[in-house]
């Protein structure tokens, strides 16, 4: 029997926190306050602190967080938002939901948005740029912000994968005009279902988003503009409040696994390096390797599950045909697409499991 190393195992975290989570759920069930209960505000305060942001509001999911972040800035039909082609669907889908058009751009060798390439794609209609801190690695925000300032663009961070990461002492989520996060079960900090939140600096934007997520209501019966129903359930906020108590430990465990992979694999495959001043949180651990498909097949036969983030670049998605005919000039993203492989990483993975993955990858390259 071969050992099995799963890509993720969410039940392990529940088992570690079973008592705390069960108690928090029961408390909300007994309180009868299921929507916008007191835990919502408490959870938002805890998240704001983690992100070193003055304001935070929870919403129904990370995609809504992006949509609302753009809507509150007035982005909509006729506008363009620059999005890296190497990201999750929602980075582009959220732009389409506002009525605006995503314009794809290339990435750098670290998989994150290339501000120089983004600059070449600016038109008279460009309103914003969306740096995605992919895999939990902070984008070169000084470069993005300098470019955005030059053309008077909004900066909306897609921070879904990067809660807790920082660059030069600044937390992800505190660097753009607004930032969107996800609490989906596959993210570093997660609840037991869909969830998301937005961080922001401006008190007026905070007040406006509070209304947008609640139908545009300013009181029980008065709607001054059409909003959405995008609230995070009290029960999920109560679970989230238990989880944030363990947030530093969760992050430290992701980083420890990354350190083990780096030490074990740096001589066999390309591993992520953190430049001075960067603290990445390794939502995914992506190596660059030759004979990627063969390696992935070999690992699968040896019980190690791997994935790709993402196998299909956004400009190549069938849904993007109307935007760019599946074409466009994205040489770095295309090159990385053929080399990337995501290894199992989650806080509860054991040292033995990580060592097993390292051993198998090393043997693949040594024996061929
Ligand atoms: C997960 C994710 C989202 C969307 O979050 P949901 O909560 O699933 O809607 C957006 N962008 C990126 C980069 C993500 O990884």
Short mmCIF file of C-alpha atoms and ligand atoms in Angstrom, two decimals:
data_model
loop_
_atom_site.label_atom_id
_atom_site.label_comp_id
_atom_site.label_asym_id
_atom_site.label_seq_id
_atom_site.Cartn_x
_atom_site.Cartn_y
_atom_site.Cartn_z
CA UNK A 1 0.00 0.00 0.00
CA UNK A 2 1.35 3.38 -0.93
CA UNK A 3 1.11 6.23 1.53
CA UNK A 4 -1.50 8.86 0.79
CA UNK A 5 -0.63 12.53 1.08
CA UNK A 6 -3.77 14.51 0.32
CA UNK A 7 -3.59 17.97 -1.23
CA UNK A 8 -5.69 19.25 1.67
CA UNK A 9 -7.57 17.61 4.57
CA UNK A 10 -10.00 20.11 6.04
CA UNK A 11 -11.43 17.72 8.61
CA UNK A 12 -8.08 17.68 10.43
CA UNK A 13 -8.51 21.32 11.49
CA UNK A 14 -12.06 20.70 12.63
CA UNK A 15 -10.87 17.78 14.73
CA UNK A 16 -8.22 19.97 16.38
CA UNK A 17 -10.76 22.70 17.20
CA UNK A 18 -13.87 20.60 17.63
CA UNK A 19 -14.82 21.80 21.12
CA UNK A 20 -14.33 25.52 20.43
CA UNK A 21 -16.19 25.38 17.11
CA UNK A 22 -19.09 23.30 18.42
CA UNK A 23 -19.51 25.60 21.41
CA UNK A 24 -19.50 28.74 19.27
CA UNK A 25 -22.10 27.32 16.88
CA UNK A 26 -24.31 26.22 19.75
CA UNK A 27 -24.07 29.67 21.34
CA UNK A 28 -25.38 31.33 18.16
CA UNK A 29 -28.08 28.71 17.70
CA UNK A 30 -29.34 29.41 21.21
CA UNK A 31 -29.09 33.20 20.83
CA UNK A 32 -31.56 33.36 17.94
CA UNK A 33 -29.53 36.14 16.30
CA UNK A 34 -28.66 34.52 12.98
CA UNK A 35 -28.13 37.50 10.67
CA UNK A 36 -25.95 40.51 11.61
CA UNK A 37 -25.66 39.31 15.22
CA UNK A 38 -23.02 40.74 17.59
CA UNK A 39 -20.36 38.23 16.46
CA UNK A 40 -20.29 39.86 13.02
CA UNK A 41 -18.91 43.13 14.30
CA UNK A 42 -16.52 41.36 16.68
CA UNK A 43 -15.16 39.18 13.88
CA UNK A 44 -14.70 42.22 11.63
CA UNK A 45 -12.67 43.96 14.34
CA UNK A 46 -10.42 40.91 14.68
CA UNK A 47 -9.92 40.72 10.90
CA UNK A 48 -9.16 44.44 10.65
CA UNK A 49 -6.45 43.94 13.24
CA UNK A 50 -4.91 40.99 11.37
CA UNK A 51 -4.81 43.10 8.20
CA UNK A 52 -3.63 46.29 9.93
CA UNK A 53 -6.58 48.06 8.34
CA UNK A 54 -8.77 50.66 10.03
CA UNK A 55 -12.03 49.20 8.68
CA UNK A 56 -13.34 45.78 7.74
CA UNK A 57 -16.73 44.43 6.64
CA UNK A 58 -17.69 40.79 6.11
CA UNK A 59 -19.68 39.73 3.04
CA UNK A 60 -21.08 36.49 1.63
CA UNK A 61 -17.93 35.36 -0.22
CA UNK A 62 -14.62 36.58 -1.66
CA UNK A 63 -16.07 37.18 -5.11
CA UNK A 64 -18.74 39.49 -3.67
CA UNK A 65 -15.95 41.23 -1.75
CA UNK A 66 -14.27 42.06 -5.08
CA UNK A 67 -17.56 43.06 -6.74
CA UNK A 68 -18.54 45.34 -3.87
CA UNK A 69 -15.04 46.86 -3.66
CA UNK A 70 -15.37 47.89 -7.30
CA UNK A 71 -19.03 48.98 -7.08
CA UNK A 72 -18.36 51.28 -4.15
CA UNK A 73 -15.75 53.06 -6.28
CA UNK A 74 -18.31 53.54 -9.03
CA UNK A 75 -16.71 51.05 -11.41
CA UNK A 76 -19.21 49.66 -13.93
CA UNK A 77 -20.25 49.57 -17.58
CA UNK A 78 -17.74 51.14 -19.95
CA UNK A 79 -14.86 50.86 -17.49
CA UNK A 80 -11.82 48.60 -17.71
CA UNK A 81 -9.97 46.90 -14.87
CA UNK A 82 -6.53 45.37 -15.38
CA UNK A 83 -6.26 41.82 -14.00
CA UNK A 84 -3.33 39.38 -14.21
CA UNK A 85 -4.10 36.46 -16.54
CA UNK A 86 -2.64 34.04 -13.99
CA UNK A 87 -5.32 34.01 -11.30
CA UNK A 88 -8.48 32.34 -10.11
CA UNK A 89 -11.61 32.85 -12.23
CA UNK A 90 -13.18 35.22 -9.69
CA UNK A 91 -10.54 37.92 -10.28
CA UNK A 92 -12.00 38.40 -13.77
CA UNK A 93 -15.56 37.20 -13.10
CA UNK A 94 -16.04 39.85 -10.42
CA UNK A 95 -15.12 42.61 -12.89
CA UNK A 96 -17.66 41.27 -15.39
CA UNK A 97 -20.31 41.21 -12.63
CA UNK A 98 -19.91 44.97 -12.12
CA UNK A 99 -20.56 45.55 -15.83
CA UNK A 100 -16.91 46.55 -16.44
CA UNK A 101 -14.43 44.72 -18.68
CA UNK A 102 -11.39 42.84 -17.42
CA UNK A 103 -8.21 43.53 -19.39
CA UNK A 104 -5.62 40.85 -18.87
CA UNK A 105 -1.92 41.46 -18.35
CA UNK A 106 1.19 39.36 -17.93
CA UNK A 107 2.95 38.34 -14.72
CA UNK A 108 6.53 38.29 -13.46
CA UNK A 109 8.65 35.22 -12.78
CA UNK A 110 7.13 35.04 -9.28
CA UNK A 111 3.64 34.48 -10.82
CA UNK A 112 2.42 37.92 -9.69
CA UNK A 113 1.25 40.90 -11.78
CA UNK A 114 3.84 42.79 -13.84
CA UNK A 115 3.19 46.52 -13.34
CA UNK A 116 5.18 47.40 -16.49
CA UNK A 117 3.12 45.10 -18.64
CA UNK A 118 -0.07 46.41 -17.00
CA UNK A 119 0.94 49.95 -17.93
CA UNK A 120 1.06 49.00 -21.62
CA UNK A 121 -2.58 47.88 -21.45
CA UNK A 122 -3.97 51.14 -20.08
CA UNK A 123 -6.61 52.91 -22.19
CA UNK A 124 -8.81 55.97 -21.68
CA UNK A 125 -11.36 53.64 -20.02
CA UNK A 126 -9.03 52.05 -17.45
CA UNK A 127 -10.30 52.78 -13.95
CA UNK A 128 -8.48 50.32 -11.73
CA UNK A 129 -5.81 47.67 -11.40
CA UNK A 130 -6.28 44.47 -9.42
CA UNK A 131 -3.02 43.06 -8.03
CA UNK A 132 -3.63 39.46 -6.90
CA UNK A 133 -1.31 38.28 -4.11
CA UNK A 134 -1.21 34.82 -5.64
CA UNK A 135 -0.23 31.82 -3.50
CA UNK A 136 0.02 34.14 -0.48
CA UNK A 137 2.98 36.01 -1.92
CA UNK A 138 2.68 39.81 -1.78
CA UNK A 139 2.70 41.63 -5.11
CA UNK A 140 5.39 44.27 -5.69
CA UNK A 141 2.96 46.91 -4.44
CA UNK A 142 5.37 49.89 -4.63
CA UNK A 143 5.60 49.27 -8.40
CA UNK A 144 1.82 48.82 -8.79
CA UNK A 145 1.00 51.86 -6.69
CA UNK A 146 3.50 54.11 -8.49
CA UNK A 147 2.00 53.08 -11.82
CA UNK A 148 -1.56 53.53 -10.56
CA UNK A 149 -0.77 56.98 -9.21
CA UNK A 150 0.70 58.07 -12.53
CA UNK A 151 -2.56 57.22 -14.36
CA UNK A 152 -4.96 57.99 -11.50
CA UNK A 153 -6.20 54.41 -11.17
CA UNK A 154 -7.77 52.74 -8.15
CA UNK A 155 -5.88 49.81 -6.66
CA UNK A 156 -8.04 46.89 -5.52
CA UNK A 157 -6.07 44.12 -3.88
CA UNK A 158 -7.32 40.59 -4.49
CA UNK A 159 -5.96 39.29 -1.20
CA UNK A 160 -8.06 36.09 -1.14
CA UNK A 161 -4.95 33.92 -0.84
CA UNK A 162 -2.75 36.13 1.28
CA UNK A 163 -4.21 36.95 4.70
CA UNK A 164 -1.35 37.75 7.07
CA UNK A 165 1.32 38.28 4.41
CA UNK A 166 3.35 41.49 4.42
CA UNK A 167 5.83 43.51 2.41
CA UNK A 168 8.29 45.98 3.96
CA UNK A 169 6.28 45.96 7.17
CA UNK A 170 2.95 46.64 5.42
CA UNK A 171 0.20 44.04 5.64
CA UNK A 172 -1.56 42.72 2.58
CA UNK A 173 -5.00 44.35 2.61
CA UNK A 174 -3.66 47.66 3.89
CA UNK A 175 -1.80 48.75 0.77
CA UNK A 176 -4.46 49.35 -1.90
CA UNK A 177 -7.57 51.55 -1.85
CA UNK A 178 -9.59 48.48 -0.85
CA UNK A 179 -8.81 44.80 -0.51
CA UNK A 180 -10.96 41.70 -0.89
CA UNK A 181 -10.43 38.50 1.09
CA UNK A 182 -12.09 35.07 1.03
CA UNK A 183 -12.88 32.78 3.96
CA UNK A 184 -13.68 29.81 1.70
CA UNK A 185 -12.56 26.45 3.16
CA UNK A 186 -9.55 26.32 0.82
CA UNK A 187 -8.07 29.59 2.12
CA UNK A 188 -5.54 29.97 4.95
CA UNK A 189 -8.15 31.30 7.38
CA UNK A 190 -11.47 29.63 6.69
CA UNK A 191 -14.96 29.06 7.98
CA UNK A 192 -17.26 26.10 7.31
CA UNK A 193 -18.72 27.44 4.07
CA UNK A 194 -18.55 30.52 1.88
CA UNK A 195 -17.48 33.85 3.31
CA UNK A 196 -15.41 36.92 2.55
CA UNK A 197 -14.48 40.38 3.76
CA UNK A 198 -13.29 43.76 2.58
CA UNK A 199 -10.69 45.98 4.22
CA UNK A 200 -10.54 49.72 3.64
CA UNK A 201 -9.14 52.97 4.98
CA UNK A 202 -11.98 55.39 4.32
CA UNK A 203 -14.87 55.78 6.81
CA UNK A 204 -17.28 56.94 4.07
CA UNK A 205 -16.56 53.84 1.99
CA UNK A 206 -17.10 51.75 5.10
CA UNK A 207 -20.53 53.29 5.68
CA UNK A 208 -21.48 52.84 2.03
CA UNK A 209 -20.44 49.16 1.89
CA UNK A 210 -22.41 48.50 5.06
CA UNK A 211 -25.48 49.56 3.08
CA UNK A 212 -24.51 47.88 -0.21
CA UNK A 213 -24.25 44.46 1.47
CA UNK A 214 -27.69 44.95 3.05
CA UNK A 215 -29.88 45.82 0.01
CA UNK A 216 -28.92 49.52 0.09
CA UNK A 217 -31.11 49.96 3.15
CA UNK A 218 -30.35 52.91 5.41
CA UNK A 219 -32.98 51.82 7.90
CA UNK A 220 -35.51 49.04 8.01
CA UNK A 221 -37.73 50.46 5.26
CA UNK A 222 -35.69 52.99 3.28
CA UNK A 223 -33.52 52.12 0.32
CA UNK A 224 -31.59 55.04 -1.17
CA UNK A 225 -29.83 52.99 -3.89
CA UNK A 226 -30.07 49.37 -5.12
CA UNK A 227 -27.71 47.14 -3.21
CA UNK A 228 -27.14 43.40 -2.74
CA UNK A 229 -27.81 40.74 -0.17
CA UNK A 230 -24.25 39.82 0.74
CA UNK A 231 -23.93 39.33 4.48
CA UNK A 232 -21.89 36.77 6.37
CA UNK A 233 -24.03 34.63 8.70
CA UNK A 234 -23.57 35.14 12.44
CA UNK A 235 -22.80 31.43 12.82
CA UNK A 236 -19.84 31.72 10.45
CA UNK A 237 -18.56 34.83 12.22
CA UNK A 238 -18.71 32.96 15.53
CA UNK A 239 -16.66 30.13 14.03
CA UNK A 240 -14.29 32.70 12.52
CA UNK A 241 -13.79 34.30 15.94
CA UNK A 242 -12.58 30.95 17.29
CA UNK A 243 -10.28 30.50 14.31
CA UNK A 244 -8.61 33.91 14.56
CA UNK A 245 -7.37 32.93 18.02
CA UNK A 246 -5.23 30.34 16.24
CA UNK A 247 -4.34 32.54 13.27
CA UNK A 248 -0.67 33.11 14.15
CA UNK A 249 -0.19 29.40 14.69
CA UNK A 250 -1.97 28.54 11.41
CA UNK A 251 0.26 30.96 9.49
CA UNK A 252 3.42 29.72 11.22
CA UNK A 253 2.54 26.16 10.21
CA UNK A 254 2.12 27.11 6.52
CA UNK A 255 5.49 28.84 6.67
CA UNK A 256 7.14 25.89 8.35
CA UNK A 257 5.97 23.49 5.64
CA UNK A 258 7.28 25.95 3.01
CA UNK A 259 10.65 26.04 4.80
CA UNK A 260 10.84 22.23 4.79
CA UNK A 261 10.04 22.06 1.07
CA UNK A 262 12.60 24.75 0.32
CA UNK A 263 15.35 23.02 2.27
CA UNK A 264 14.51 19.64 0.77
CA UNK A 265 13.89 20.63 -2.84
CA UNK A 266 15.95 23.72 -3.71
CA UNK A 267 18.55 21.60 -5.50
CA UNK A 268 16.09 19.59 -7.58
CA UNK A 269 13.37 22.04 -8.68
CA UNK A 270 12.68 25.78 -8.66
CA UNK A 271 11.34 26.91 -5.28
CA UNK A 272 9.92 30.29 -4.25
CA UNK A 273 12.44 32.73 -2.73
CA UNK A 274 11.41 35.57 -0.44
CA UNK A 275 13.31 38.78 -1.09
CA UNK A 276 14.34 40.97 1.85
CA UNK A 277 11.30 42.57 3.47
CA UNK A 278 8.76 40.01 2.23
CA UNK A 279 6.76 37.65 4.40
CA UNK A 280 4.70 35.23 2.28
CA UNK A 281 2.06 32.92 3.76
CA UNK A 282 2.16 30.04 1.23
CA UNK A 283 -1.51 29.50 0.55
CA UNK A 284 -0.10 27.30 -2.22
CA UNK A 285 3.41 25.94 -2.57
CA UNK A 286 4.22 26.16 -6.27
CA UNK A 287 7.43 24.68 -7.66
CA UNK A 288 8.82 25.22 -11.15
CA UNK A 289 9.92 21.94 -12.66
CA UNK A 290 10.93 20.20 -15.86
CA UNK A 291 8.78 17.29 -17.06
CA UNK A 292 5.94 18.58 -14.91
CA UNK A 293 3.24 16.21 -16.18
CA UNK A 294 5.47 13.17 -15.72
CA UNK A 295 6.37 14.27 -12.19
CA UNK A 296 2.75 14.85 -11.29
CA UNK A 297 1.81 11.41 -12.66
CA UNK A 298 4.70 9.79 -10.74
CA UNK A 299 3.63 11.48 -7.50
CA UNK A 300 0.04 10.45 -8.05
CA UNK A 301 1.15 6.82 -8.48
CA UNK A 302 3.00 7.18 -5.19
CA UNK A 303 -0.04 8.50 -3.37
CA UNK A 304 0.84 12.21 -3.43
CA UNK A 305 -1.88 14.51 -4.67
CA UNK A 306 -0.78 17.65 -6.57
CA UNK A 307 -2.66 20.39 -8.43
CA UNK A 308 -2.06 23.40 -10.67
CA UNK A 309 -2.88 27.02 -9.90
CA UNK A 310 -4.12 27.46 -12.47
CA UNK A 311 -4.11 25.00 -15.36
CA UNK A 312 -5.97 27.41 -17.69
CA UNK A 313 -4.91 31.06 -17.82
CA UNK A 314 -7.81 33.52 -17.67
CA UNK A 315 -7.33 34.78 -21.25
CA UNK A 316 -7.61 31.18 -22.45
CA UNK A 317 -10.91 30.47 -20.70
CA UNK A 318 -13.83 29.80 -23.02
CA UNK A 319 -15.70 32.62 -21.25
CA UNK A 320 -12.95 35.08 -22.24
CA UNK A 321 -13.37 34.51 -25.97
CA UNK A 322 -15.47 37.65 -26.35
CA UNK A 323 -12.81 39.64 -24.52
CA UNK A 324 -9.62 38.63 -26.26
CA UNK A 325 -10.31 35.68 -28.59
CA UNK A 326 -8.15 33.48 -26.36
CA UNK A 327 -5.19 35.39 -27.75
CA UNK A 328 -2.94 38.09 -26.41
CA UNK A 329 0.67 38.47 -25.51
CA UNK A 330 1.42 36.84 -22.15
CA UNK A 331 4.81 35.13 -22.62
CA UNK A 332 5.81 34.80 -18.96
CA UNK A 333 2.43 33.49 -17.81
CA UNK A 334 2.48 30.95 -20.67
CA UNK A 335 6.01 29.85 -19.77
CA UNK A 336 5.20 29.46 -16.07
CA UNK A 337 1.99 27.63 -16.91
CA UNK A 338 4.02 24.74 -18.31
CA UNK A 339 6.45 24.58 -15.37
CA UNK A 340 4.21 25.01 -12.32
CA UNK A 341 3.12 22.34 -9.87
CA UNK A 342 1.40 22.90 -6.51
CA UNK A 343 2.45 20.56 -3.69
CA UNK A 344 0.31 19.61 -0.67
CA UNK A 345 0.43 22.31 1.99
CA UNK A 346 -1.94 22.88 4.91
CA UNK A 347 -1.41 23.55 8.62
CA UNK A 348 -2.19 19.99 9.71
CA UNK A 349 0.06 18.18 7.21
CA UNK A 350 2.56 16.10 9.18
CA UNK A 351 6.35 16.32 8.97
CA UNK A 352 6.42 12.73 7.78
CA UNK A 353 4.05 13.57 4.94
CA UNK A 354 6.16 16.53 3.83
CA UNK A 355 9.34 14.44 4.02
CA UNK A 356 7.68 11.73 1.95
CA UNK A 357 6.77 14.25 -0.78
CA UNK A 358 10.36 15.57 -0.80
CA UNK A 359 11.77 12.04 -0.98
CA UNK A 360 9.56 11.09 -3.91
CA UNK A 361 10.33 14.26 -5.92
CA UNK A 362 14.05 13.80 -5.30
CA UNK A 363 13.94 10.17 -6.38
CA UNK A 364 12.02 11.09 -9.55
CA UNK A 365 14.83 13.38 -10.73
CA UNK A 366 17.72 11.21 -9.42
CA UNK A 367 16.53 8.04 -11.16
CA UNK A 368 15.94 9.50 -14.59
C1 LIG B 1 -10.75 32.15 -3.68
C2 LIG B 1 -10.41 33.32 -4.51
C3 LIG B 1 -11.36 34.30 -4.84
C4 LIG B 1 -12.83 34.19 -4.55
O1 LIG B 1 -13.21 33.85 -3.32
P1 LIG B 1 -14.60 33.06 -3.04
O2 LIG B 1 -14.79 33.21 -1.58
O3 LIG B 1 -14.39 31.66 -3.48
O4 LIG B 1 -15.67 33.75 -3.83
C5 LIG B 1 -10.93 35.41 -5.56
N1 LIG B 1 -9.66 35.54 -5.96
C6 LIG B 1 -8.73 34.61 -5.67
C7 LIG B 1 -7.32 34.84 -6.13
C8 LIG B 1 -9.07 33.47 -4.96
O5 LIG B 1 -8.12 32.55 -4.70
#
